[in-house]
């Protein structure tokens, strides 16, 4: 609970981003649910969650939240009170719109964050899933400065070697002893 409150205080001025969600200017532009990901339902999640029994999961790279929502369900099934911090800048990538035309833009702002939040709300995961809407580098640095450590950290943001290696090294600084990346 202290981790969740720290992030709420530092990122959202102490108020849940899910309060009064969705905002009126996007309510008609997001889908009821669009839960997509790559490998988001793999058995590795259940295996690691059972082994580690994490209180804090940090997901670096979250897209539309499929793996975060899956991990939230797994932790609920085990009776764990886990916060899942989902680090992403929610901007997409070059060529993103060619593949995901259903995601709308408002004044150049891709609505990935809002769709992610809608997916979390639809899946009844707002009590455990919390977006951290910054680049992986800046977010991992700040989590370290704030004293936020993860028991389980998933690295899935930049899919090139240099980006992944940088995220792994930054994440290692906030890995709780006995935790798993």
mmCIF file with all atom_site columns, N, CA, C and O in Angstrom, residues 65-119:
data_model
loop_
_atom_site.group_PDB
_atom_site.id
_atom_site.type_symbol
_atom_site.label_atom_id
_atom_site.label_alt_id
_atom_site.label_comp_id
_atom_site.label_asym_id
_atom_site.label_entity_id
_atom_site.label_seq_id
_atom_site.pdbx_PDB_ins_code
_atom_site.Cartn_x
_atom_site.Cartn_y
_atom_site.Cartn_z
_atom_site.occupancy
_atom_site.B_iso_or_equiv
_atom_site.pdbx_formal_charge
_atom_site.auth_seq_id
_atom_site.auth_comp_id
_atom_site.auth_asym_id
_atom_site.auth_atom_id
_atom_site.pdbx_PDB_model_num
ATOM 1   N N  . UNK A 1 65  ? -2.053  -3.592  -21.696 1.00 0.00 ? 65  UNK A N  1
ATOM 2   C CA . UNK A 1 65  ? -2.246  -4.135  -20.359 1.00 0.00 ? 65  UNK A CA 1
ATOM 3   C C  . UNK A 1 65  ? -2.581  -5.604  -20.246 1.00 0.00 ? 65  UNK A C  1
ATOM 4   O O  . UNK A 1 65  ? -2.914  -6.067  -19.153 1.00 0.00 ? 65  UNK A O  1
ATOM 5   N N  . UNK A 1 66  ? -2.485  -6.369  -21.322 1.00 0.00 ? 66  UNK A N  1
ATOM 6   C CA . UNK A 1 66  ? -2.893  -7.774  -21.255 1.00 0.00 ? 66  UNK A CA 1
ATOM 7   C C  . UNK A 1 66  ? -2.125  -8.558  -20.193 1.00 0.00 ? 66  UNK A C  1
ATOM 8   O O  . UNK A 1 66  ? -2.729  -9.267  -19.380 1.00 0.00 ? 66  UNK A O  1
ATOM 9   N N  . UNK A 1 67  ? -0.801  -8.441  -20.167 1.00 0.00 ? 67  UNK A N  1
ATOM 10  C CA . UNK A 1 67  ? -0.044  -9.215  -19.176 1.00 0.00 ? 67  UNK A CA 1
ATOM 11  C C  . UNK A 1 67  ? -0.263  -8.678  -17.766 1.00 0.00 ? 67  UNK A C  1
ATOM 12  O O  . UNK A 1 67  ? -0.325  -9.449  -16.804 1.00 0.00 ? 67  UNK A O  1
ATOM 13  N N  . UNK A 1 68  ? -0.405  -7.371  -17.612 1.00 0.00 ? 68  UNK A N  1
ATOM 14  C CA . UNK A 1 68  ? -0.675  -6.799  -16.282 1.00 0.00 ? 68  UNK A CA 1
ATOM 15  C C  . UNK A 1 68  ? -2.022  -7.288  -15.751 1.00 0.00 ? 68  UNK A C  1
ATOM 16  O O  . UNK A 1 68  ? -2.142  -7.658  -14.577 1.00 0.00 ? 68  UNK A O  1
ATOM 17  N N  . UNK A 1 69  ? -3.017  -7.301  -16.608 1.00 0.00 ? 69  UNK A N  1
ATOM 18  C CA . UNK A 1 69  ? -4.350  -7.776  -16.208 1.00 0.00 ? 69  UNK A CA 1
ATOM 19  C C  . UNK A 1 69  ? -4.292  -9.264  -15.869 1.00 0.00 ? 69  UNK A C  1
ATOM 20  O O  . UNK A 1 69  ? -4.897  -9.713  -14.886 1.00 0.00 ? 69  UNK A O  1
ATOM 21  N N  . UNK A 1 70  ? -3.539  -10.022 -16.650 1.00 0.00 ? 70  UNK A N  1
ATOM 22  C CA . UNK A 1 70  ? -3.359  -11.451 -16.367 1.00 0.00 ? 70  UNK A CA 1
ATOM 23  C C  . UNK A 1 70  ? -2.670  -11.650 -15.015 1.00 0.00 ? 70  UNK A C  1
ATOM 24  O O  . UNK A 1 70  ? -3.100  -12.476 -14.195 1.00 0.00 ? 70  UNK A O  1
ATOM 25  N N  . UNK A 1 71  ? -1.603  -10.876 -14.767 1.00 0.00 ? 71  UNK A N  1
ATOM 26  C CA . UNK A 1 71  ? -0.895  -10.997 -13.480 1.00 0.00 ? 71  UNK A CA 1
ATOM 27  C C  . UNK A 1 71  ? -1.796  -10.573 -12.325 1.00 0.00 ? 71  UNK A C  1
ATOM 28  O O  . UNK A 1 71  ? -1.736  -11.163 -11.236 1.00 0.00 ? 71  UNK A O  1
ATOM 29  N N  . UNK A 1 72  ? -2.631  -9.562  -12.541 1.00 0.00 ? 72  UNK A N  1
ATOM 30  C CA . UNK A 1 72  ? -3.565  -9.144  -11.486 1.00 0.00 ? 72  UNK A CA 1
ATOM 31  C C  . UNK A 1 72  ? -4.521  -10.285 -11.136 1.00 0.00 ? 72  UNK A C  1
ATOM 32  O O  . UNK A 1 72  ? -4.789  -10.545 -9.953  1.00 0.00 ? 72  UNK A O  1
ATOM 33  N N  . UNK A 1 73  ? -5.024  -10.976 -12.141 1.00 0.00 ? 73  UNK A N  1
ATOM 34  C CA . UNK A 1 73  ? -5.922  -12.110 -11.894 1.00 0.00 ? 73  UNK A CA 1
ATOM 35  C C  . UNK A 1 73  ? -5.193  -13.228 -11.154 1.00 0.00 ? 73  UNK A C  1
ATOM 36  O O  . UNK A 1 73  ? -5.743  -13.822 -10.218 1.00 0.00 ? 73  UNK A O  1
ATOM 37  N N  . UNK A 1 74  ? -3.957  -13.502 -11.560 1.00 0.00 ? 74  UNK A N  1
ATOM 38  C CA . UNK A 1 74  ? -3.182  -14.562 -10.893 1.00 0.00 ? 74  UNK A CA 1
ATOM 39  C C  . UNK A 1 74  ? -2.911  -14.226 -9.432  1.00 0.00 ? 74  UNK A C  1
ATOM 40  O O  . UNK A 1 74  ? -3.015  -15.101 -8.563  1.00 0.00 ? 74  UNK A O  1
ATOM 41  N N  . UNK A 1 75  ? -2.565  -12.982 -9.144  1.00 0.00 ? 75  UNK A N  1
ATOM 42  C CA . UNK A 1 75  ? -2.296  -12.616 -7.742  1.00 0.00 ? 75  UNK A CA 1
ATOM 43  C C  . UNK A 1 75  ? -3.581  -12.649 -6.920  1.00 0.00 ? 75  UNK A C  1
ATOM 44  O O  . UNK A 1 75  ? -3.543  -13.046 -5.753  1.00 0.00 ? 75  UNK A O  1
ATOM 45  N N  . UNK A 1 76  ? -4.694  -12.248 -7.516  1.00 0.00 ? 76  UNK A N  1
ATOM 46  C CA . UNK A 1 76  ? -5.985  -12.343 -6.794  1.00 0.00 ? 76  UNK A CA 1
ATOM 47  C C  . UNK A 1 76  ? -6.314  -13.790 -6.459  1.00 0.00 ? 76  UNK A C  1
ATOM 48  O O  . UNK A 1 76  ? -6.766  -14.088 -5.347  1.00 0.00 ? 76  UNK A O  1
ATOM 49  N N  . UNK A 1 77  ? -6.102  -14.698 -7.428  1.00 0.00 ? 77  UNK A N  1
ATOM 50  C CA . UNK A 1 77  ? -6.379  -16.121 -7.198  1.00 0.00 ? 77  UNK A CA 1
ATOM 51  C C  . UNK A 1 77  ? -5.571  -16.675 -6.032  1.00 0.00 ? 77  UNK A C  1
ATOM 52  O O  . UNK A 1 77  ? -6.035  -17.560 -5.319  1.00 0.00 ? 77  UNK A O  1
ATOM 53  N N  . UNK A 1 78  ? -4.368  -16.159 -5.844  1.00 0.00 ? 78  UNK A N  1
ATOM 54  C CA . UNK A 1 78  ? -3.503  -16.618 -4.752  1.00 0.00 ? 78  UNK A CA 1
ATOM 55  C C  . UNK A 1 78  ? -3.750  -15.857 -3.453  1.00 0.00 ? 78  UNK A C  1
ATOM 56  O O  . UNK A 1 78  ? -3.102  -16.123 -2.440  1.00 0.00 ? 78  UNK A O  1
ATOM 57  N N  . UNK A 1 79  ? -4.662  -14.898 -3.482  1.00 0.00 ? 79  UNK A N  1
ATOM 58  C CA . UNK A 1 79  ? -4.957  -14.112 -2.289  1.00 0.00 ? 79  UNK A CA 1
ATOM 59  C C  . UNK A 1 79  ? -3.877  -13.098 -1.947  1.00 0.00 ? 79  UNK A C  1
ATOM 60  O O  . UNK A 1 79  ? -3.790  -12.665 -0.802  1.00 0.00 ? 79  UNK A O  1
ATOM 61  N N  . UNK A 1 80  ? -3.066  -12.724 -2.925  1.00 0.00 ? 80  UNK A N  1
ATOM 62  C CA . UNK A 1 80  ? -1.991  -11.757 -2.684  1.00 0.00 ? 80  UNK A CA 1
ATOM 63  C C  . UNK A 1 80  ? -2.514  -10.332 -2.856  1.00 0.00 ? 80  UNK A C  1
ATOM 64  O O  . UNK A 1 80  ? -3.369  -10.081 -3.697  1.00 0.00 ? 80  UNK A O  1
ATOM 65  N N  . UNK A 1 81  ? -1.996  -9.443  -2.063  1.00 0.00 ? 81  UNK A N  1
ATOM 66  C CA . UNK A 1 81  ? -2.278  -8.025  -2.232  1.00 0.00 ? 81  UNK A CA 1
ATOM 67  C C  . UNK A 1 81  ? -1.074  -7.426  -2.943  1.00 0.00 ? 81  UNK A C  1
ATOM 68  O O  . UNK A 1 81  ? -0.094  -7.046  -2.301  1.00 0.00 ? 81  UNK A O  1
ATOM 69  N N  . UNK A 1 82  ? -1.159  -7.379  -4.257  1.00 0.00 ? 82  UNK A N  1
ATOM 70  C CA . UNK A 1 82  ? -0.032  -6.983  -5.095  1.00 0.00 ? 82  UNK A CA 1
ATOM 71  C C  . UNK A 1 82  ? -0.372  -5.726  -5.860  1.00 0.00 ? 82  UNK A C  1
ATOM 72  O O  . UNK A 1 82  ? -1.468  -5.599  -6.391  1.00 0.00 ? 82  UNK A O  1
ATOM 73  N N  . UNK A 1 83  ? 0.578   -4.800  -5.910  1.00 0.00 ? 83  UNK A N  1
ATOM 74  C CA . UNK A 1 83  ? 0.439   -3.640  -6.782  1.00 0.00 ? 83  UNK A CA 1
ATOM 75  C C  . UNK A 1 83  ? 1.292   -3.918  -8.009  1.00 0.00 ? 83  UNK A C  1
ATOM 76  O O  . UNK A 1 83  ? 2.409   -4.429  -7.901  1.00 0.00 ? 83  UNK A O  1
ATOM 77  N N  . UNK A 1 84  ? 0.729   -3.616  -9.178  1.00 0.00 ? 84  UNK A N  1
ATOM 78  C CA . UNK A 1 84  ? 1.424   -3.821  -10.447 1.00 0.00 ? 84  UNK A CA 1
ATOM 79  C C  . UNK A 1 84  ? 1.610   -2.457  -11.089 1.00 0.00 ? 84  UNK A C  1
ATOM 80  O O  . UNK A 1 84  ? 0.646   -1.822  -11.522 1.00 0.00 ? 84  UNK A O  1
ATOM 81  N N  . UNK A 1 85  ? 2.854   -1.987  -11.088 1.00 0.00 ? 85  UNK A N  1
ATOM 82  C CA . UNK A 1 85  ? 3.183   -0.696  -11.677 1.00 0.00 ? 85  UNK A CA 1
ATOM 83  C C  . UNK A 1 85  ? 3.521   -0.914  -13.144 1.00 0.00 ? 85  UNK A C  1
ATOM 84  O O  . UNK A 1 85  ? 4.443   -1.673  -13.465 1.00 0.00 ? 85  UNK A O  1
ATOM 85  N N  . UNK A 1 86  ? 2.777   -0.276  -14.014 1.00 0.00 ? 86  UNK A N  1
ATOM 86  C CA . UNK A 1 86  ? 2.920   -0.474  -15.456 1.00 0.00 ? 86  UNK A CA 1
ATOM 87  C C  . UNK A 1 86  ? 3.595   0.745   -16.071 1.00 0.00 ? 86  UNK A C  1
ATOM 88  O O  . UNK A 1 86  ? 2.976   1.787   -16.272 1.00 0.00 ? 86  UNK A O  1
ATOM 89  N N  . UNK A 1 87  ? 4.881   0.592   -16.359 1.00 0.00 ? 87  UNK A N  1
ATOM 90  C CA . UNK A 1 87  ? 5.700   1.668   -16.892 1.00 0.00 ? 87  UNK A CA 1
ATOM 91  C C  . UNK A 1 87  ? 5.633   1.646   -18.419 1.00 0.00 ? 87  UNK A C  1
ATOM 92  O O  . UNK A 1 87  ? 5.971   0.636   -19.038 1.00 0.00 ? 87  UNK A O  1
ATOM 93  N N  . UNK A 1 88  ? 5.189   2.738   -18.993 1.00 0.00 ? 88  UNK A N  1
ATOM 94  C CA . UNK A 1 88  ? 5.175   2.903   -20.451 1.00 0.00 ? 88  UNK A CA 1
ATOM 95  C C  . UNK A 1 88  ? 4.929   4.366   -20.748 1.00 0.00 ? 88  UNK A C  1
ATOM 96  O O  . UNK A 1 88  ? 4.271   5.067   -19.970 1.00 0.00 ? 88  UNK A O  1
ATOM 97  N N  . UNK A 1 89  ? 5.449   4.818   -21.877 1.00 0.00 ? 89  UNK A N  1
ATOM 98  C CA . UNK A 1 89  ? 5.161   6.203   -22.241 1.00 0.00 ? 89  UNK A CA 1
ATOM 99  C C  . UNK A 1 89  ? 3.831   6.310   -22.987 1.00 0.00 ? 89  UNK A C  1
ATOM 100 O O  . UNK A 1 89  ? 3.343   7.399   -23.218 1.00 0.00 ? 89  UNK A O  1
ATOM 101 N N  . UNK A 1 90  ? 3.249   5.165   -23.362 1.00 0.00 ? 90  UNK A N  1
ATOM 102 C CA . UNK A 1 90  ? 1.929   5.125   -24.001 1.00 0.00 ? 90  UNK A CA 1
ATOM 103 C C  . UNK A 1 90  ? 1.863   5.981   -25.260 1.00 0.00 ? 90  UNK A C  1
ATOM 104 O O  . UNK A 1 90  ? 0.839   6.583   -25.549 1.00 0.00 ? 90  UNK A O  1
ATOM 105 N N  . UNK A 1 91  ? 2.964   6.033   -26.018 1.00 0.00 ? 91  UNK A N  1
ATOM 106 C CA . UNK A 1 91  ? 2.998   6.824   -27.256 1.00 0.00 ? 91  UNK A CA 1
ATOM 107 C C  . UNK A 1 91  ? 3.013   5.947   -28.494 1.00 0.00 ? 91  UNK A C  1
ATOM 108 O O  . UNK A 1 91  ? 2.917   6.449   -29.599 1.00 0.00 ? 91  UNK A O  1
ATOM 109 N N  . UNK A 1 92  ? 3.204   4.640   -28.335 1.00 0.00 ? 92  UNK A N  1
ATOM 110 C CA . UNK A 1 92  ? 3.328   3.770   -29.496 1.00 0.00 ? 92  UNK A CA 1
ATOM 111 C C  . UNK A 1 92  ? 4.753   3.802   -30.022 1.00 0.00 ? 92  UNK A C  1
ATOM 112 O O  . UNK A 1 92  ? 5.688   4.070   -29.286 1.00 0.00 ? 92  UNK A O  1
ATOM 113 N N  . UNK A 1 93  ? 4.916   3.543   -31.292 1.00 0.00 ? 93  UNK A N  1
ATOM 114 C CA . UNK A 1 93  ? 6.226   3.498   -31.930 1.00 0.00 ? 93  UNK A CA 1
ATOM 115 C C  . UNK A 1 93  ? 6.036   3.860   -33.395 1.00 0.00 ? 93  UNK A C  1
ATOM 116 O O  . UNK A 1 93  ? 4.903   3.874   -33.891 1.00 0.00 ? 93  UNK A O  1
ATOM 117 N N  . UNK A 1 94  ? 7.119   4.174   -34.099 1.00 0.00 ? 94  UNK A N  1
ATOM 118 C CA . UNK A 1 94  ? 6.981   4.495   -35.526 1.00 0.00 ? 94  UNK A CA 1
ATOM 119 C C  . UNK A 1 94  ? 6.310   3.340   -36.275 1.00 0.00 ? 94  UNK A C  1
ATOM 120 O O  . UNK A 1 94  ? 6.683   2.181   -36.114 1.00 0.00 ? 94  UNK A O  1
ATOM 121 N N  . UNK A 1 95  ? 5.295   3.639   -37.032 1.00 0.00 ? 95  UNK A N  1
ATOM 122 C CA . UNK A 1 95  ? 4.535   2.621   -37.747 1.00 0.00 ? 95  UNK A CA 1
ATOM 123 C C  . UNK A 1 95  ? 3.398   2.028   -36.946 1.00 0.00 ? 95  UNK A C  1
ATOM 124 O O  . UNK A 1 95  ? 2.651   1.178   -37.437 1.00 0.00 ? 95  UNK A O  1
ATOM 125 N N  . UNK A 1 96  ? 3.252   2.451   -35.722 1.00 0.00 ? 96  UNK A N  1
ATOM 126 C CA . UNK A 1 96  ? 2.217   1.945   -34.825 1.00 0.00 ? 96  UNK A CA 1
ATOM 127 C C  . UNK A 1 96  ? 0.819   2.056   -35.441 1.00 0.00 ? 96  UNK A C  1
ATOM 128 O O  . UNK A 1 96  ? 0.044   1.116   -35.428 1.00 0.00 ? 96  UNK A O  1
ATOM 129 N N  . UNK A 1 97  ? 0.514   3.219   -36.006 1.00 0.00 ? 97  UNK A N  1
ATOM 130 C CA . UNK A 1 97  ? -0.834  3.454   -36.555 1.00 0.00 ? 97  UNK A CA 1
ATOM 131 C C  . UNK A 1 97  ? -1.130  2.552   -37.753 1.00 0.00 ? 97  UNK A C  1
ATOM 132 O O  . UNK A 1 97  ? -2.283  2.248   -38.019 1.00 0.00 ? 97  UNK A O  1
ATOM 133 N N  . UNK A 1 98  ? -0.117  2.106   -38.456 1.00 0.00 ? 98  UNK A N  1
ATOM 134 C CA . UNK A 1 98  ? -0.344  1.211   -39.591 1.00 0.00 ? 98  UNK A CA 1
ATOM 135 C C  . UNK A 1 98  ? -0.909  -0.129  -39.134 1.00 0.00 ? 98  UNK A C  1
ATOM 136 O O  . UNK A 1 98  ? -1.690  -0.752  -39.847 1.00 0.00 ? 98  UNK A O  1
ATOM 137 N N  . UNK A 1 99  ? -0.521  -0.565  -37.978 1.00 0.00 ? 99  UNK A N  1
ATOM 138 C CA . UNK A 1 99  ? -0.940  -1.872  -37.463 1.00 0.00 ? 99  UNK A CA 1
ATOM 139 C C  . UNK A 1 99  ? -2.172  -1.790  -36.561 1.00 0.00 ? 99  UNK A C  1
ATOM 140 O O  . UNK A 1 99  ? -2.956  -2.723  -36.488 1.00 0.00 ? 99  UNK A O  1
ATOM 141 N N  . UNK A 1 100 ? -2.335  -0.669  -35.860 1.00 0.00 ? 100 UNK A N  1
ATOM 142 C CA . UNK A 1 100 ? -3.410  -0.545  -34.880 1.00 0.00 ? 100 UNK A CA 1
ATOM 143 C C  . UNK A 1 100 ? -4.262  0.692   -35.193 1.00 0.00 ? 100 UNK A C  1
ATOM 144 O O  . UNK A 1 100 ? -4.281  1.652   -34.432 1.00 0.00 ? 100 UNK A O  1
ATOM 145 N N  . UNK A 1 101 ? -4.959  0.637   -36.304 1.00 0.00 ? 101 UNK A N  1
ATOM 146 C CA . UNK A 1 101 ? -5.754  1.777   -36.750 1.00 0.00 ? 101 UNK A CA 1
ATOM 147 C C  . UNK A 1 101 ? -6.930  2.078   -35.823 1.00 0.00 ? 101 UNK A C  1
ATOM 148 O O  . UNK A 1 101 ? -7.458  3.186   -35.836 1.00 0.00 ? 101 UNK A O  1
ATOM 149 N N  . UNK A 1 102 ? -7.349  1.111   -35.011 1.00 0.00 ? 102 UNK A N  1
ATOM 150 C CA . UNK A 1 102 ? -8.486  1.322   -34.124 1.00 0.00 ? 102 UNK A CA 1
ATOM 151 C C  . UNK A 1 102 ? -8.179  2.289   -32.987 1.00 0.00 ? 102 UNK A C  1
ATOM 152 O O  . UNK A 1 102 ? -9.089  2.828   -32.374 1.00 0.00 ? 102 UNK A O  1
ATOM 153 N N  . UNK A 1 103 ? -6.907  2.498   -32.677 1.00 0.00 ? 103 UNK A N  1
ATOM 154 C CA . UNK A 1 103 ? -6.547  3.419   -31.603 1.00 0.00 ? 103 UNK A CA 1
ATOM 155 C C  . UNK A 1 103 ? -6.651  4.844   -32.139 1.00 0.00 ? 103 UNK A C  1
ATOM 156 O O  . UNK A 1 103 ? -6.020  5.195   -33.129 1.00 0.00 ? 103 UNK A O  1
ATOM 157 N N  . UNK A 1 104 ? -7.450  5.640   -31.487 1.00 0.00 ? 104 UNK A N  1
ATOM 158 C CA . UNK A 1 104 ? -7.717  7.008   -31.942 1.00 0.00 ? 104 UNK A CA 1
ATOM 159 C C  . UNK A 1 104 ? -6.660  7.981   -31.438 1.00 0.00 ? 104 UNK A C  1
ATOM 160 O O  . UNK A 1 104 ? -5.942  7.712   -30.489 1.00 0.00 ? 104 UNK A O  1
ATOM 161 N N  . UNK A 1 105 ? -6.615  9.133   -32.070 1.00 0.00 ? 105 UNK A N  1
ATOM 162 C CA . UNK A 1 105 ? -5.750  10.251  -31.688 1.00 0.00 ? 105 UNK A CA 1
ATOM 163 C C  . UNK A 1 105 ? -6.631  11.444  -31.344 1.00 0.00 ? 105 UNK A C  1
ATOM 164 O O  . UNK A 1 105 ? -7.686  11.632  -31.936 1.00 0.00 ? 105 UNK A O  1
ATOM 165 N N  . UNK A 1 106 ? -6.191  12.258  -30.421 1.00 0.00 ? 106 UNK A N  1
ATOM 166 C CA . UNK A 1 106 ? -6.817  13.550  -30.136 1.00 0.00 ? 106 UNK A CA 1
ATOM 167 C C  . UNK A 1 106 ? -5.695  14.572  -30.131 1.00 0.00 ? 106 UNK A C  1
ATOM 168 O O  . UNK A 1 106 ? -4.775  14.491  -29.297 1.00 0.00 ? 106 UNK A O  1
ATOM 169 N N  . UNK A 1 107 ? -5.743  15.492  -31.062 1.00 0.00 ? 107 UNK A N  1
ATOM 170 C CA . UNK A 1 107 ? -4.716  16.536  -31.178 1.00 0.00 ? 107 UNK A CA 1
ATOM 171 C C  . UNK A 1 107 ? -3.301  15.954  -31.150 1.00 0.00 ? 107 UNK A C  1
ATOM 172 O O  . UNK A 1 107 ? -2.413  16.472  -30.489 1.00 0.00 ? 107 UNK A O  1
ATOM 173 N N  . UNK A 1 108 ? -3.108  14.850  -31.855 1.00 0.00 ? 108 UNK A N  1
ATOM 174 C CA . UNK A 1 108 ? -1.798  14.219  -31.935 1.00 0.00 ? 108 UNK A CA 1
ATOM 175 C C  . UNK A 1 108 ? -1.477  13.288  -30.786 1.00 0.00 ? 108 UNK A C  1
ATOM 176 O O  . UNK A 1 108 ? -0.427  12.649  -30.778 1.00 0.00 ? 108 UNK A O  1
ATOM 177 N N  . UNK A 1 109 ? -2.341  13.203  -29.793 1.00 0.00 ? 109 UNK A N  1
ATOM 178 C CA . UNK A 1 109 ? -2.110  12.329  -28.640 1.00 0.00 ? 109 UNK A CA 1
ATOM 179 C C  . UNK A 1 109 ? -2.772  10.985  -28.902 1.00 0.00 ? 109 UNK A C  1
ATOM 180 O O  . UNK A 1 109 ? -3.995  10.894  -29.007 1.00 0.00 ? 109 UNK A O  1
ATOM 181 N N  . UNK A 1 110 ? -1.964  9.935   -29.008 1.00 0.00 ? 110 UNK A N  1
ATOM 182 C CA . UNK A 1 110 ? -2.509  8.597   -29.176 1.00 0.00 ? 110 UNK A CA 1
ATOM 183 C C  . UNK A 1 110 ? -3.156  8.196   -27.853 1.00 0.00 ? 110 UNK A C  1
ATOM 184 O O  . UNK A 1 110 ? -2.654  8.513   -26.782 1.00 0.00 ? 110 UNK A O  1
ATOM 185 N N  . UNK A 1 111 ? -4.282  7.552   -27.918 1.00 0.00 ? 111 UNK A N  1
ATOM 186 C CA . UNK A 1 111 ? -5.063  7.275   -26.708 1.00 0.00 ? 111 UNK A CA 1
ATOM 187 C C  . UNK A 1 111 ? -4.722  5.917   -26.072 1.00 0.00 ? 111 UNK A C  1
ATOM 188 O O  . UNK A 1 111 ? -5.583  5.289   -25.464 1.00 0.00 ? 111 UNK A O  1
ATOM 189 N N  . UNK A 1 112 ? -3.478  5.498   -26.164 1.00 0.00 ? 112 UNK A N  1
ATOM 190 C CA . UNK A 1 112 ? -3.081  4.219   -25.570 1.00 0.00 ? 112 UNK A CA 1
ATOM 191 C C  . UNK A 1 112 ? -3.246  4.205   -24.054 1.00 0.00 ? 112 UNK A C  1
ATOM 192 O O  . UNK A 1 112 ? -3.687  3.205   -23.489 1.00 0.00 ? 112 UNK A O  1
ATOM 193 N N  . UNK A 1 113 ? -2.881  5.277   -23.383 1.00 0.00 ? 113 UNK A N  1
ATOM 194 C CA . UNK A 1 113 ? -3.033  5.312   -21.922 1.00 0.00 ? 113 UNK A CA 1
ATOM 195 C C  . UNK A 1 113 ? -4.495  5.132   -21.535 1.00 0.00 ? 113 UNK A C  1
ATOM 196 O O  . UNK A 1 113 ? -4.820  4.341   -20.658 1.00 0.00 ? 113 UNK A O  1
ATOM 197 N N  . UNK A 1 114 ? -5.373  5.843   -22.221 1.00 0.00 ? 114 UNK A N  1
ATOM 198 C CA . UNK A 1 114 ? -6.796  5.737   -21.893 1.00 0.00 ? 114 UNK A CA 1
ATOM 199 C C  . UNK A 1 114 ? -7.345  4.345   -22.209 1.00 0.00 ? 114 UNK A C  1
ATOM 200 O O  . UNK A 1 114 ? -8.155  3.807   -21.456 1.00 0.00 ? 114 UNK A O  1
ATOM 201 N N  . UNK A 1 115 ? -6.906  3.753   -23.317 1.00 0.00 ? 115 UNK A N  1
ATOM 202 C CA . UNK A 1 115 ? -7.375  2.404   -23.632 1.00 0.00 ? 115 UNK A CA 1
ATOM 203 C C  . UNK A 1 115 ? -6.824  1.400   -22.625 1.00 0.00 ? 115 UNK A C  1
ATOM 204 O O  . UNK A 1 115 ? -7.528  0.494   -22.194 1.00 0.00 ? 115 UNK A O  1
ATOM 205 N N  . UNK A 1 116 ? -5.573  1.554   -22.221 1.00 0.00 ? 116 UNK A N  1
ATOM 206 C CA . UNK A 1 116 ? -4.989  0.714   -21.175 1.00 0.00 ? 116 UNK A CA 1
ATOM 207 C C  . UNK A 1 116 ? -5.832  0.820   -19.897 1.00 0.00 ? 116 UNK A C  1
ATOM 208 O O  . UNK A 1 116 ? -6.178  -0.190  -19.282 1.00 0.00 ? 116 UNK A O  1
ATOM 209 N N  . UNK A 1 117 ? -6.147  2.045   -19.497 1.00 0.00 ? 117 UNK A N  1
ATOM 210 C CA . UNK A 1 117 ? -6.932  2.253   -18.277 1.00 0.00 ? 117 UNK A CA 1
ATOM 211 C C  . UNK A 1 117 ? -8.329  1.665   -18.411 1.00 0.00 ? 117 UNK A C  1
ATOM 212 O O  . UNK A 1 117 ? -8.851  1.070   -17.457 1.00 0.00 ? 117 UNK A O  1
ATOM 213 N N  . UNK A 1 118 ? -8.944  1.798   -19.581 1.00 0.00 ? 118 UNK A N  1
ATOM 214 C CA . UNK A 1 118 ? -10.268 1.217   -19.813 1.00 0.00 ? 118 UNK A CA 1
ATOM 215 C C  . UNK A 1 118 ? -10.200 -0.302  -19.697 1.00 0.00 ? 118 UNK A C  1
ATOM 216 O O  . UNK A 1 118 ? -11.083 -0.920  -19.112 1.00 0.00 ? 118 UNK A O  1
ATOM 217 N N  . UNK A 1 119 ? -9.137  -0.900  -20.237 1.00 0.00 ? 119 UNK A N  1
ATOM 218 C CA . UNK A 1 119 ? -8.975  -2.350  -20.131 1.00 0.00 ? 119 UNK A CA 1
ATOM 219 C C  . UNK A 1 119 ? -8.829  -2.788  -18.672 1.00 0.00 ? 119 UNK A C  1
ATOM 220 O O  . UNK A 1 119 ? -9.409  -3.793  -18.266 1.00 0.00 ? 119 UNK A O  1
#
